[in-house]
Tab-separated table of C-alpha atoms in Angstrom:
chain	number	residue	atom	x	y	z
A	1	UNK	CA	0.000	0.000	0.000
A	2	UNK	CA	1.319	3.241	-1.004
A	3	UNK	CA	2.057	5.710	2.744
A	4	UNK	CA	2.232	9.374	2.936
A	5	UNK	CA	4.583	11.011	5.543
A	6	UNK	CA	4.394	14.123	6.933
A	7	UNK	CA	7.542	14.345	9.331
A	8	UNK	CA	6.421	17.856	11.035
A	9	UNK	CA	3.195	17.112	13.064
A	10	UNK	CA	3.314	21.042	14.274
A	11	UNK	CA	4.290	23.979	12.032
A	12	UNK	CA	4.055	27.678	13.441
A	13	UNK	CA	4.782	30.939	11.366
A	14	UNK	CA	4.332	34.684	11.717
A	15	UNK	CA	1.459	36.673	9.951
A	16	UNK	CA	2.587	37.700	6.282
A	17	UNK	CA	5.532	35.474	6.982
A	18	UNK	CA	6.383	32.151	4.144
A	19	UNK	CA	6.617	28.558	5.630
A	20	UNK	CA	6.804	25.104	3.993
A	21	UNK	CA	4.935	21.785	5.261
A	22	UNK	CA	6.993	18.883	4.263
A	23	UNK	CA	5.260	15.757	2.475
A	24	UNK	CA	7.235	12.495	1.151
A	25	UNK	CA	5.152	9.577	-0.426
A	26	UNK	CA	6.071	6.013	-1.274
A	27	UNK	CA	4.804	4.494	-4.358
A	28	UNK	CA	5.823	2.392	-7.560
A	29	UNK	CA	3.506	3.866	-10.148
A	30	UNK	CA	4.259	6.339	-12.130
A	31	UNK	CA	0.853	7.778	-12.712
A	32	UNK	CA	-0.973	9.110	-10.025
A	33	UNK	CA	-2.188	12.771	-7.850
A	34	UNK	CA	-1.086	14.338	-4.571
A	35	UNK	CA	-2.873	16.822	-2.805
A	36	UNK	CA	-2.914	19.184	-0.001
A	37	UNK	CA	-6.093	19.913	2.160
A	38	UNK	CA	-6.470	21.825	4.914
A	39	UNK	CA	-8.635	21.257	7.950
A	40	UNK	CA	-9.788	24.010	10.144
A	41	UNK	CA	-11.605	23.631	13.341
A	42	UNK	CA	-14.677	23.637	11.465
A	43	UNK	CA	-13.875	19.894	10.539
A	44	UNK	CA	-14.399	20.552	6.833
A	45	UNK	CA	-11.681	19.560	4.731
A	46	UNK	CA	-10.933	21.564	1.650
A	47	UNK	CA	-8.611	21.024	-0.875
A	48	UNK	CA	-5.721	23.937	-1.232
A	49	UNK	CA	-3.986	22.595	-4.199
A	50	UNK	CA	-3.489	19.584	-6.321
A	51	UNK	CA	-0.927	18.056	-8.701
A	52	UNK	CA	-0.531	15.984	-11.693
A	53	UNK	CA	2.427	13.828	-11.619
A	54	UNK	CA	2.785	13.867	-15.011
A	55	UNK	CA	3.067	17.405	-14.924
A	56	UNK	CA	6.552	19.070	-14.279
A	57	UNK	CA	5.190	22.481	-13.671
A	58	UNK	CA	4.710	22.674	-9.832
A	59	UNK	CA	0.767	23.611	-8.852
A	60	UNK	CA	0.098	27.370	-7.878
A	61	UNK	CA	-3.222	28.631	-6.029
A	62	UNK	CA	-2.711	32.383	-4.998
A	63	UNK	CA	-0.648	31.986	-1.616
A	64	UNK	CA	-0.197	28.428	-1.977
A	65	UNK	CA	2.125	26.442	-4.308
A	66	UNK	CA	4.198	23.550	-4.204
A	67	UNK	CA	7.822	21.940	-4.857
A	68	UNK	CA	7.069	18.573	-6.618
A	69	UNK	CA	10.009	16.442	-6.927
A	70	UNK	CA	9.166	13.149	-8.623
A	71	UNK	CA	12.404	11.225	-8.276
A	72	UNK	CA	12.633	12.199	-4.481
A	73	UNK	CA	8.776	11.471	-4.032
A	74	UNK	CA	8.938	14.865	-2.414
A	75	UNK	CA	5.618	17.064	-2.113
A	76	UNK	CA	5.855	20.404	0.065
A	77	UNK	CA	3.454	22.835	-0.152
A	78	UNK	CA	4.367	26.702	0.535
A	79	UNK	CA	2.455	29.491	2.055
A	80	UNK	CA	3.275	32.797	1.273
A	81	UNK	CA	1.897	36.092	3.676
A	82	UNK	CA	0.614	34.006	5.905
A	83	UNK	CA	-3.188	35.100	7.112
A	84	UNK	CA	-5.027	33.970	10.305
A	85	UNK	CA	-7.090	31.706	8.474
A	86	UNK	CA	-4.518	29.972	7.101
A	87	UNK	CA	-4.200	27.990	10.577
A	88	UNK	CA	-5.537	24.754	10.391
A	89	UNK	CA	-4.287	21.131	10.165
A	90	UNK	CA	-2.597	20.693	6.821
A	91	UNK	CA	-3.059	17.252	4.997
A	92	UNK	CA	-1.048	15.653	2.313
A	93	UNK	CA	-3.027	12.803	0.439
A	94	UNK	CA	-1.860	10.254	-2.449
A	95	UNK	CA	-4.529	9.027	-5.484
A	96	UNK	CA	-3.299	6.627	-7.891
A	97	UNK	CA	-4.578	7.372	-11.529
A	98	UNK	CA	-6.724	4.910	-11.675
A	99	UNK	CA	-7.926	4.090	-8.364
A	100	UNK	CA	-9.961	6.179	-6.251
A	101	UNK	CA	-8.270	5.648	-3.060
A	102	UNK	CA	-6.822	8.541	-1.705
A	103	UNK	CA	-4.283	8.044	1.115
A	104	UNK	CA	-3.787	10.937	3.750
A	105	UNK	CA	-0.777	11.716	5.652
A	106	UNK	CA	-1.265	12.036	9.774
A	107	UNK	CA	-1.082	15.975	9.404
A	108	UNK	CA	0.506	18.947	10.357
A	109	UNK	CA	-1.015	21.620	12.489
A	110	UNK	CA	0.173	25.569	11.500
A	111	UNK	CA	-0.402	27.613	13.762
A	112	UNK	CA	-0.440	31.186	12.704
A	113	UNK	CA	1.467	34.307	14.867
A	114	UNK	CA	-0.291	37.475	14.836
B	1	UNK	CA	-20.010	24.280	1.587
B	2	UNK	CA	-18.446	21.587	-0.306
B	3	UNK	CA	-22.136	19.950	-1.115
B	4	UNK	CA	-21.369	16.705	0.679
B	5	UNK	CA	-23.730	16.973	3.711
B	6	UNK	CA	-23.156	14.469	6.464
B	7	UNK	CA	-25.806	13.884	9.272
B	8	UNK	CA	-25.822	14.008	12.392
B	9	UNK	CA	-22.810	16.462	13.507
B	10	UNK	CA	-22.468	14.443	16.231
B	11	UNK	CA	-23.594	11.252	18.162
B	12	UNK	CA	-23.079	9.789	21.456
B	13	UNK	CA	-24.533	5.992	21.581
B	14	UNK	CA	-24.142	3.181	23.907
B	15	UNK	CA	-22.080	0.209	22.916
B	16	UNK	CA	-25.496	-2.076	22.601
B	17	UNK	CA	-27.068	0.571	20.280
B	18	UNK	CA	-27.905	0.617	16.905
B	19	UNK	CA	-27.373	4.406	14.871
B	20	UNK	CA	-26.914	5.411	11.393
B	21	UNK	CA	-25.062	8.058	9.487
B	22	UNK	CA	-26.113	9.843	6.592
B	23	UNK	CA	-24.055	11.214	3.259
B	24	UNK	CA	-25.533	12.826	1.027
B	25	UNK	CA	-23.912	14.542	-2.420
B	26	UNK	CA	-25.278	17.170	-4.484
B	27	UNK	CA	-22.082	17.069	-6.762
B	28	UNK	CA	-23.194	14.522	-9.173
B	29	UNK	CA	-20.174	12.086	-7.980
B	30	UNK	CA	-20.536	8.454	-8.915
B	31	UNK	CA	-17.893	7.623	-6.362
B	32	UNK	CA	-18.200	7.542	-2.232
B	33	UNK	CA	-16.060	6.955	0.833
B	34	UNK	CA	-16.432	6.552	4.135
B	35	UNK	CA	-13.239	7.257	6.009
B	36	UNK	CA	-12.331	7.402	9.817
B	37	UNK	CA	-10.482	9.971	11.971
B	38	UNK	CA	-9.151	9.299	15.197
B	39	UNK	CA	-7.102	11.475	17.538
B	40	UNK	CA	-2.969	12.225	16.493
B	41	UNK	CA	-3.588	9.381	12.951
B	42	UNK	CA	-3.967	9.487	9.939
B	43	UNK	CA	-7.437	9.415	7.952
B	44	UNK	CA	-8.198	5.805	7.830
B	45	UNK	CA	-9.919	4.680	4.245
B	46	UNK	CA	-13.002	2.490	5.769
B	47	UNK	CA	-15.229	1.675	2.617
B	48	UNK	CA	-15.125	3.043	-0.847
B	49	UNK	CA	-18.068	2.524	-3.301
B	50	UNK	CA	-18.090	3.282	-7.403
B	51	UNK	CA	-21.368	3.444	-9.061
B	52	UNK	CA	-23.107	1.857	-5.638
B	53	UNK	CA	-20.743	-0.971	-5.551
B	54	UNK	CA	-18.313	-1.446	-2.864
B	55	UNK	CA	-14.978	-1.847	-4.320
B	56	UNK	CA	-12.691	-1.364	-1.343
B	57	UNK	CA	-13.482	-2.244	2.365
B	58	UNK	CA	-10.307	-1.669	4.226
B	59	UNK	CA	-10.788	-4.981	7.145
B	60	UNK	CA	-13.414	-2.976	8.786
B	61	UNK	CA	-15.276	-4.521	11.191
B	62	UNK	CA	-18.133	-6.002	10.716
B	63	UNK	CA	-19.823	-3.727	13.085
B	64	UNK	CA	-19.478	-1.306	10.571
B	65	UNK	CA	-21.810	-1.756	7.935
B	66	UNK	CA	-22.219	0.479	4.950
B	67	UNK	CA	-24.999	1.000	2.494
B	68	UNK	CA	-25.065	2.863	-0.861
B	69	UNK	CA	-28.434	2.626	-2.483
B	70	UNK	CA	-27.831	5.264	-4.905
B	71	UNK	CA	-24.496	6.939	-6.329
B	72	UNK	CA	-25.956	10.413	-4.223
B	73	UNK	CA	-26.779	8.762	-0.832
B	74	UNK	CA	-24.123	6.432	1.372
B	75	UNK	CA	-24.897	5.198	5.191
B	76	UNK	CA	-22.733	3.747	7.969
B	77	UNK	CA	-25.112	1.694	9.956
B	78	UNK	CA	-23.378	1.101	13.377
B	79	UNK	CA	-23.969	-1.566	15.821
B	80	UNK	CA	-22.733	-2.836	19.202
B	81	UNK	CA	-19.804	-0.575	19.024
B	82	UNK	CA	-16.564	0.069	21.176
B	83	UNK	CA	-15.026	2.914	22.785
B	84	UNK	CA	-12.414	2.710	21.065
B	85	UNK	CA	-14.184	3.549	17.820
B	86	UNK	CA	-15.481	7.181	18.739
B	87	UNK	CA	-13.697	8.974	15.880
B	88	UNK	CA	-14.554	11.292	13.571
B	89	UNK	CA	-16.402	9.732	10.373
B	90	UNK	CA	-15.904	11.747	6.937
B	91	UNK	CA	-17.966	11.087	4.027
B	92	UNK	CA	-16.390	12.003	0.758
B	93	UNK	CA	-17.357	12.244	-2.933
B	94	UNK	CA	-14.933	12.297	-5.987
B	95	UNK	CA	-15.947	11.471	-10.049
B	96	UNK	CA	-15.230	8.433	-10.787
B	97	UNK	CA	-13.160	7.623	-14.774
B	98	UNK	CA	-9.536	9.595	-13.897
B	99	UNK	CA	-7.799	10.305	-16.672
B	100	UNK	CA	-10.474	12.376	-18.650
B	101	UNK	CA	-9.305	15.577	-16.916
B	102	UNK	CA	-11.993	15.139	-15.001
B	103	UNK	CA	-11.674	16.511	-10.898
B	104	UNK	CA	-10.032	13.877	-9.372
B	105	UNK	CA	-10.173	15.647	-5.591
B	106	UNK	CA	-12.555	14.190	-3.105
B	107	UNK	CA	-14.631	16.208	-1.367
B	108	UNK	CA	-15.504	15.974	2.001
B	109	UNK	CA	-18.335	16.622	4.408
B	110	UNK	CA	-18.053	18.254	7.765
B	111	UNK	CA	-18.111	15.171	9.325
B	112	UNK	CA	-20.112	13.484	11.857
B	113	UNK	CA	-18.521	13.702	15.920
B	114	UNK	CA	-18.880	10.084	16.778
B	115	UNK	CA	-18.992	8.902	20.770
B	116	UNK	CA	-19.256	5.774	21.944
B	117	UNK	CA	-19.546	5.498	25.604
């Protein structure tokens, strides 16, 4: 089964400050999708940003973008000016091509510094 | 509002009861998932059904039983449960036939609070 790591299970950053959540990913197809959703207290998870594998152009959403490294299975996501509402727990998540199970990472919580 | 709706926000139940929860999609999806998450782990993929089959059931227990009489509608009937499986239960919905540059993201409901005591 493929696994999704996310080595920092607590991330904090000042307002209008940049940080980087760290994902890695294990997997022997060459096809597939990673994505990052966030998770605020509200419980609602809502995808930030997604990527293509086959795509070498890394994903950009406004604040958000990511550093996709294929041959390091490597997945970080950046947030630039960091806002208040960007704290919440941060998930990384797997999807083969053709399969529709997503695997999730165990998180990272960003807490945001006024 | 993602337009999965899960029902009831939260539940507390005895372990001899018998509950149900509700998904319900206004996305047109034709693929649903039932996933559970517990305190400091990861999301844990419980039961995934395409086109109201179930395709994936992830050694659930039985006490878990899911039911997806259309591709808009999915249930987790719950019976004689533990302690140990008050969680939080996410529904999700994604389109099913990837590679037709089609949304391949799930989306989730707000989940439903789950306590067993």
């Amino acid at each position: 089964a493929q696994t999704v790591t996310q080595s920092q299970p607590e991330m904090s950053v000042q307002e209008a400050e940049t940080v980087t959540l760290s994902c890695t990913y294990d997997t022997s197809e060459s096809d597939y999708y990673l994505f990052w959703y966030k998770q605020p207290p509200s419980r609602q998870m809502i995808l930030v940003i997604r990527q293509e594998a086959y795509k070498q152009q890394n994903a950009t959403e406004n604040r958000f973008s990511v550093n996709f490294q294929k041959a390091a299975k490597s997945f970080s996501l950046k947030i630039s000016d960091s806002q208040l509402g960007d704290a919440a727990m941060y998930f990384c998540a797997y999807r083969e091509y053709n399969n529709n199970d997503m695997r999730f990472g165990a998180g990272t919580r960003l807490t945001v510094k006024p | 509002e993602t337009g999965v709706t899960q029902t009831p926000r939260h539940l507390v139940m005895g372990m001899t009861n018998k509950k149900s929860l509700k998904c319900e999609q206004h996305l047109g999806h034709n693929a649903m998932y039932w996933y559970k998450q517990s305190a400091k782990k990861p999301l844990e993929l419980m039961f995934v059904y395409n086109f109201k089959e179930q395709t994936e059931n992830n050694s659930v227990p039985s006490r878990f039983s899911p039911e997806c009489p259309n591709s808009s509608h999915l249930f987790l009937h719950l019976h004689t449960l533990q302690p140990e499986d008050s969680a939080l239960y996410l529904c999700a919905s994604s389109q099913d036939r990837l590679g037709t540059g089609r949304r391949t993201e799930a989306f989730f409901g707000q989940g439903t609070r789950l306590t067993v005591v």
